[in-house]
Coordinates of C-alpha atoms in Angstrom, one line a residue:
M16 CA 137.2 -128.6 103.4
K17 CA 138.8 -130.1 106.6
T18 CA 136.8 -132.0 108.7
A19 CA 136.6 -131.2 112.5
R20 CA 138.6 -134.3 113.3
Q21 CA 141.4 -133.1 111.0
K22 CA 141.3 -129.6 112.2
K23 CA 141.4 -131.0 115.9
T24 CA 144.5 -133.0 114.8
S25 CA 146.3 -130.2 113.2
R26 CA 145.7 -127.7 116.5
E27 CA 147.0 -130.3 118.6
K28 CA 150.2 -130.6 116.3
M29 CA 150.4 -126.9 116.7
N30 CA 150.0 -126.8 120.3
N31 CA 152.8 -129.7 120.7
R32 CA 155.1 -127.6 118.4
I33 CA 154.5 -124.6 120.7
K34 CA 155.1 -126.7 123.8
R35 CA 158.4 -128.1 122.4
F36 CA 159.6 -124.5 121.5
L37 CA 158.9 -123.2 124.9
I38 CA 160.7 -126.0 126.6
T39 CA 163.5 -125.7 124.3
F40 CA 163.6 -121.9 125.0
L41 CA 163.4 -122.5 128.8
L42 CA 166.3 -125.0 128.5
F43 CA 168.4 -122.7 126.6
F44 CA 167.8 -119.9 128.9
S45 CA 168.8 -122.0 132.0
V46 CA 172.1 -123.0 130.4
L47 CA 172.6 -119.4 129.4
S48 CA 172.0 -118.2 132.9
V49 CA 174.4 -120.9 134.4
G50 CA 176.9 -119.8 131.9
F51 CA 176.8 -116.1 132.8
I52 CA 177.0 -117.2 136.5
A53 CA 180.2 -119.1 135.8
V54 CA 181.5 -116.2 133.6
N55 CA 181.1 -113.9 136.7
A56 CA 182.6 -116.4 139.1
T57 CA 186.2 -115.1 139.6
A58 CA 189.0 -116.9 141.7
P59 CA 190.8 -115.1 144.6
P60 CA 194.1 -113.6 143.4
A61 CA 197.3 -115.5 144.2
D62 CA 199.8 -114.2 146.7
P63 CA 202.6 -112.4 144.7
E64 CA 205.1 -113.2 147.3
E65 CA 204.8 -117.0 147.0
P66 CA 205.7 -118.5 143.6
A67 CA 203.3 -120.6 141.7
G68 CA 204.0 -123.6 139.8
V69 CA 206.2 -126.5 140.7
N70 CA 205.4 -127.1 144.5
G71 CA 201.7 -125.6 144.1
T72 CA 202.0 -123.4 147.1
T73 CA 199.5 -120.9 145.9
E74 CA 196.1 -120.9 147.7
A75 CA 194.1 -121.1 144.5
T76 CA 194.5 -121.2 140.7
T77 CA 192.2 -120.7 137.6
A78 CA 191.9 -123.7 135.3
S79 CA 190.5 -123.9 131.9
T80 CA 190.1 -120.2 131.5
E81 CA 189.2 -118.9 128.1
A82 CA 188.7 -115.3 127.2
I83 CA 185.6 -114.3 125.2
G84 CA 186.1 -112.4 122.2
D85 CA 189.5 -110.9 121.0
G86 CA 191.4 -110.9 124.3
S87 CA 190.2 -107.6 125.3
S88 CA 187.1 -108.7 126.7
P89 CA 187.0 -108.7 130.6
F90 CA 184.9 -112.0 130.5
S91 CA 186.3 -115.4 131.4
I92 CA 185.1 -118.8 132.2
G93 CA 187.0 -120.9 134.9
V94 CA 186.8 -123.2 137.8
T95 CA 188.6 -122.3 141.0
L96 CA 190.8 -125.2 142.2
D97 CA 192.4 -125.3 145.6
A98 CA 196.3 -126.3 145.3
N99 CA 196.5 -127.3 148.9
S100 CA 193.9 -130.2 148.3
S101 CA 193.7 -132.8 146.0
N102 CA 190.0 -131.9 145.0
G103 CA 188.8 -129.1 143.0
T104 CA 186.2 -126.7 144.6
L105 CA 183.6 -125.0 142.6
A106 CA 183.6 -121.1 142.9
G107 CA 181.3 -119.6 145.5
T108 CA 178.4 -118.7 143.1
L109 CA 178.3 -122.1 141.6
Q110 CA 178.2 -123.5 145.3
M111 CA 175.1 -121.2 146.1
L112 CA 173.5 -122.4 142.8
L113 CA 173.9 -126.0 143.9
V114 CA 172.7 -125.2 147.5
L115 CA 169.4 -123.6 146.1
T116 CA 168.9 -126.5 144.0
V117 CA 169.0 -128.9 146.9
I118 CA 167.0 -126.7 148.9
S119 CA 164.2 -126.7 146.2
I120 CA 163.9 -130.4 146.2
A121 CA 164.6 -130.7 150.1
P122 CA 160.7 -130.6 151.1
S123 CA 159.8 -133.5 148.8
I124 CA 162.7 -135.6 150.0
L125 CA 161.7 -134.8 153.9
V126 CA 158.0 -135.6 153.0
M127 CA 159.0 -139.0 151.6
M128 CA 161.2 -139.7 154.7
T129 CA 158.7 -138.7 157.4
S130 CA 155.3 -139.8 158.4
F131 CA 153.5 -137.5 156.0
T132 CA 152.7 -140.4 153.6
R133 CA 150.8 -142.6 155.8
I134 CA 148.7 -139.7 157.2
V135 CA 147.7 -138.1 154.3
V136 CA 146.8 -141.6 152.6
V137 CA 144.6 -142.6 155.6
L138 CA 142.9 -139.2 155.7
H139 CA 141.9 -139.6 152.0
F140 CA 140.8 -143.2 152.7
V141 CA 138.4 -141.6 155.3
R142 CA 137.0 -139.1 153.0
T143 CA 136.3 -141.7 150.2
A144 CA 134.7 -144.2 152.8
L145 CA 132.4 -141.2 154.0
G146 CA 131.4 -140.5 150.3
T147 CA 131.7 -136.7 150.9
Q148 CA 133.5 -136.3 147.6
S149 CA 135.6 -133.2 148.2
T150 CA 134.7 -132.5 151.9
P151 CA 137.0 -131.9 153.6
P152 CA 139.0 -130.2 150.6
N153 CA 142.6 -131.3 149.8
N154 CA 143.9 -128.1 151.4
V155 CA 142.4 -129.2 154.8
L156 CA 143.8 -132.6 154.5
I157 CA 147.3 -131.6 153.6
G158 CA 147.5 -128.9 156.2
L159 CA 146.3 -131.5 158.8
S160 CA 148.7 -133.9 157.8
L161 CA 151.7 -131.5 158.0
F162 CA 150.8 -130.5 161.3
L163 CA 150.4 -134.1 162.5
T164 CA 153.8 -134.8 160.7
L165 CA 155.3 -132.1 162.8
F166 CA 153.8 -133.4 165.9
I167 CA 155.1 -136.9 165.3
M168 CA 158.4 -135.9 164.1
S169 CA 159.1 -133.4 166.8
P170 CA 161.5 -135.6 168.6
V171 CA 163.3 -136.3 165.5
L172 CA 163.5 -132.5 164.4
T173 CA 164.8 -131.6 167.7
S174 CA 167.7 -134.1 167.6
I175 CA 168.4 -132.9 164.1
Y176 CA 168.6 -129.4 165.3
D177 CA 170.6 -129.9 168.4
N178 CA 173.1 -132.5 167.0
G179 CA 173.4 -131.1 163.4
I180 CA 172.2 -127.5 162.7
T181 CA 173.4 -126.0 165.9
P182 CA 177.0 -127.4 165.9
L183 CA 177.5 -126.6 162.1
A184 CA 176.5 -122.9 162.9
E185 CA 179.0 -122.7 165.5
G186 CA 181.8 -124.1 163.6
K187 CA 182.3 -127.1 165.8
I188 CA 181.7 -129.8 163.3
T189 CA 182.2 -129.9 159.3
Q190 CA 179.4 -130.1 156.8
K191 CA 179.9 -133.8 156.4
E192 CA 179.4 -134.3 160.0
A193 CA 176.4 -132.4 160.0
I194 CA 174.9 -134.3 157.1
E195 CA 175.6 -137.4 158.9
N196 CA 174.3 -136.1 162.3
C197 CA 171.1 -134.9 160.6
M198 CA 170.5 -138.3 158.9
E199 CA 170.9 -140.5 161.7
P200 CA 167.6 -139.5 163.7
L201 CA 165.7 -140.0 160.4
R202 CA 167.3 -143.3 159.7
E203 CA 166.3 -144.4 163.1
F204 CA 162.9 -143.3 162.5
M205 CA 162.5 -145.1 159.4
F206 CA 164.1 -148.2 160.8
K207 CA 161.4 -148.3 163.5
Q208 CA 158.6 -148.1 160.6
V209 CA 160.1 -150.2 157.9
K210 CA 159.3 -154.1 157.3
A211 CA 162.3 -156.4 157.1
D212 CA 160.7 -157.9 153.8
D213 CA 160.6 -154.5 152.0
V214 CA 164.4 -154.0 153.1
R215 CA 165.2 -157.4 151.8
L216 CA 163.4 -156.7 148.5
F217 CA 165.5 -153.6 147.6
M218 CA 168.6 -155.4 148.7
N219 CA 168.0 -158.3 146.4
I220 CA 167.2 -155.7 143.6
A221 CA 170.5 -154.0 144.3
D222 CA 172.4 -157.4 144.6
M223 CA 173.6 -156.7 147.9
E224 CA 174.9 -159.0 150.6
P225 CA 172.8 -159.8 153.8
V226 CA 174.0 -157.3 156.6
E227 CA 174.5 -157.9 160.2
E228 CA 173.8 -154.5 161.6
L229 CA 171.2 -151.8 160.6
S230 CA 173.9 -149.3 160.2
E231 CA 175.1 -151.1 157.2
I232 CA 172.0 -150.6 155.2
P233 CA 172.4 -147.6 152.8
T234 CA 170.1 -144.9 152.7
Q235 CA 169.3 -145.4 149.1
V236 CA 167.7 -148.8 150.2
L237 CA 166.1 -147.7 153.3
V238 CA 164.0 -144.9 151.7
P239 CA 162.2 -146.7 149.2
S240 CA 161.6 -149.6 151.6
F241 CA 160.1 -147.1 154.3
I242 CA 157.8 -145.7 151.7
L243 CA 156.4 -149.1 150.7
S244 CA 156.1 -150.1 154.3
E245 CA 154.1 -146.9 155.1
L246 CA 151.9 -147.4 152.0
R247 CA 151.0 -151.1 153.3
A248 CA 150.3 -149.8 156.6
A249 CA 148.1 -146.9 155.2
F250 CA 146.2 -149.4 153.1
I251 CA 145.5 -151.7 156.1
I252 CA 144.1 -148.8 158.1
G253 CA 142.2 -147.7 155.3
F254 CA 140.6 -151.2 154.8
L255 CA 139.6 -151.3 158.4
I256 CA 138.1 -147.7 158.2
Y257 CA 136.0 -149.1 155.1
I258 CA 134.4 -152.0 157.1
P259 CA 131.7 -150.3 159.1
F260 CA 130.7 -147.9 156.1
I261 CA 130.5 -150.8 153.7
I262 CA 127.9 -152.5 156.3
I263 CA 125.8 -149.2 156.3
D264 CA 125.6 -149.3 152.7
M265 CA 124.5 -153.0 152.5
V266 CA 122.1 -152.3 155.0
V267 CA 120.6 -149.3 153.2
S268 CA 120.7 -151.1 149.8
S269 CA 119.0 -154.1 151.1
T270 CA 116.2 -152.0 152.9
L271 CA 115.6 -150.1 149.6
M272 CA 115.4 -153.4 147.4
A273 CA 113.2 -154.7 150.1
M274 CA 110.8 -151.5 149.8
G275 CA 110.8 -151.6 145.9
M276 CA 112.8 -148.2 145.7
M277 CA 115.1 -149.5 143.1
M278 CA 115.3 -146.2 141.3
L279 CA 116.7 -144.3 144.4
P280 CA 120.5 -144.3 144.5
P281 CA 121.5 -146.0 147.8
T282 CA 124.4 -143.5 148.3
T283 CA 122.1 -140.8 148.6
I284 CA 120.3 -142.3 151.6
S285 CA 123.4 -143.7 153.3
M286 CA 125.5 -140.7 153.3
P287 CA 123.6 -139.0 156.1
F288 CA 123.7 -142.3 158.1
K289 CA 127.4 -142.4 157.7
L290 CA 127.9 -138.8 158.8
L291 CA 125.8 -139.6 161.8
L292 CA 127.9 -142.6 162.7
F293 CA 131.0 -140.9 162.5
V294 CA 130.1 -137.9 164.6
L295 CA 128.4 -140.2 167.3
V296 CA 131.5 -142.1 167.7
D297 CA 133.8 -139.1 167.6
G298 CA 135.3 -140.5 164.2
W299 CA 138.0 -137.9 163.8
D300 CA 139.4 -138.3 167.1
L301 CA 139.5 -142.1 167.0
V302 CA 141.2 -142.0 163.6
I303 CA 143.8 -139.4 164.5
E304 CA 144.5 -141.2 168.0
Q305 CA 144.9 -144.6 166.4
L306 CA 146.9 -143.0 163.4
V307 CA 149.4 -141.6 165.8
K308 CA 149.6 -144.8 167.8
S309 CA 150.5 -146.7 164.9
F310 CA 153.8 -145.2 164.4
N311 CA 156.7 -146.9 166.6
F312 CA 158.7 -144.6 168.6

């Protein structure tokens, strides 16, 4: 008979097989979906009055087209090419798919390029220093961090909307210019917070030459440097927050030891004093005020 350990091992193997099967099925389904989207993407018809071929005067042509089946099937796979441009452009459906993919990861990208990281880390340090475990809950801390981020980043967001989104919607600038106009306020904000040592670190890793102007620093170097600087600032603020609460723990522990109450957990006694001190000094206002002022505007 199999032992309990052998049964557990066989059960884990079965679970791993099921997971691999589900992952494989989802990947296959995703590839199949993209294939059907590409199949249904049709190119615009060429103008019959203009001959196609040598001079490439048609507006669009379909390349790499293969019929599915015996030739009578209406389905075909193709890529739409602009004959008047040297670069090929994907069909509208595939462009929509790429746009949706970028939109799905845009919140994560923007969170890492704003003040959210420093705020949420500091608030978690405050909760840990108080010793209140899960109070306030994560939803409250994240919600507060998001609204503080909107408050701090409001000038940057206003600049992005006025210089990037609005002109693009009115057709005054191209998509490339809109992206550049949207990135410029974010880069300026990150440059004000980032440390030169962090930028130098990633430039050395990328084997880049020293630059004379900040505009020459690429975004792929600036973003990780900004994240490291934000984490460093958050940990420094967290250390300063911990100091008064550690003093309370030391005083309570020494008092309990002097009274011979070694079996009584010091954290149980110190927590009410921590909360009382935090409320008396109006701790939330102090933390939020100094946290907002820690950003360079």
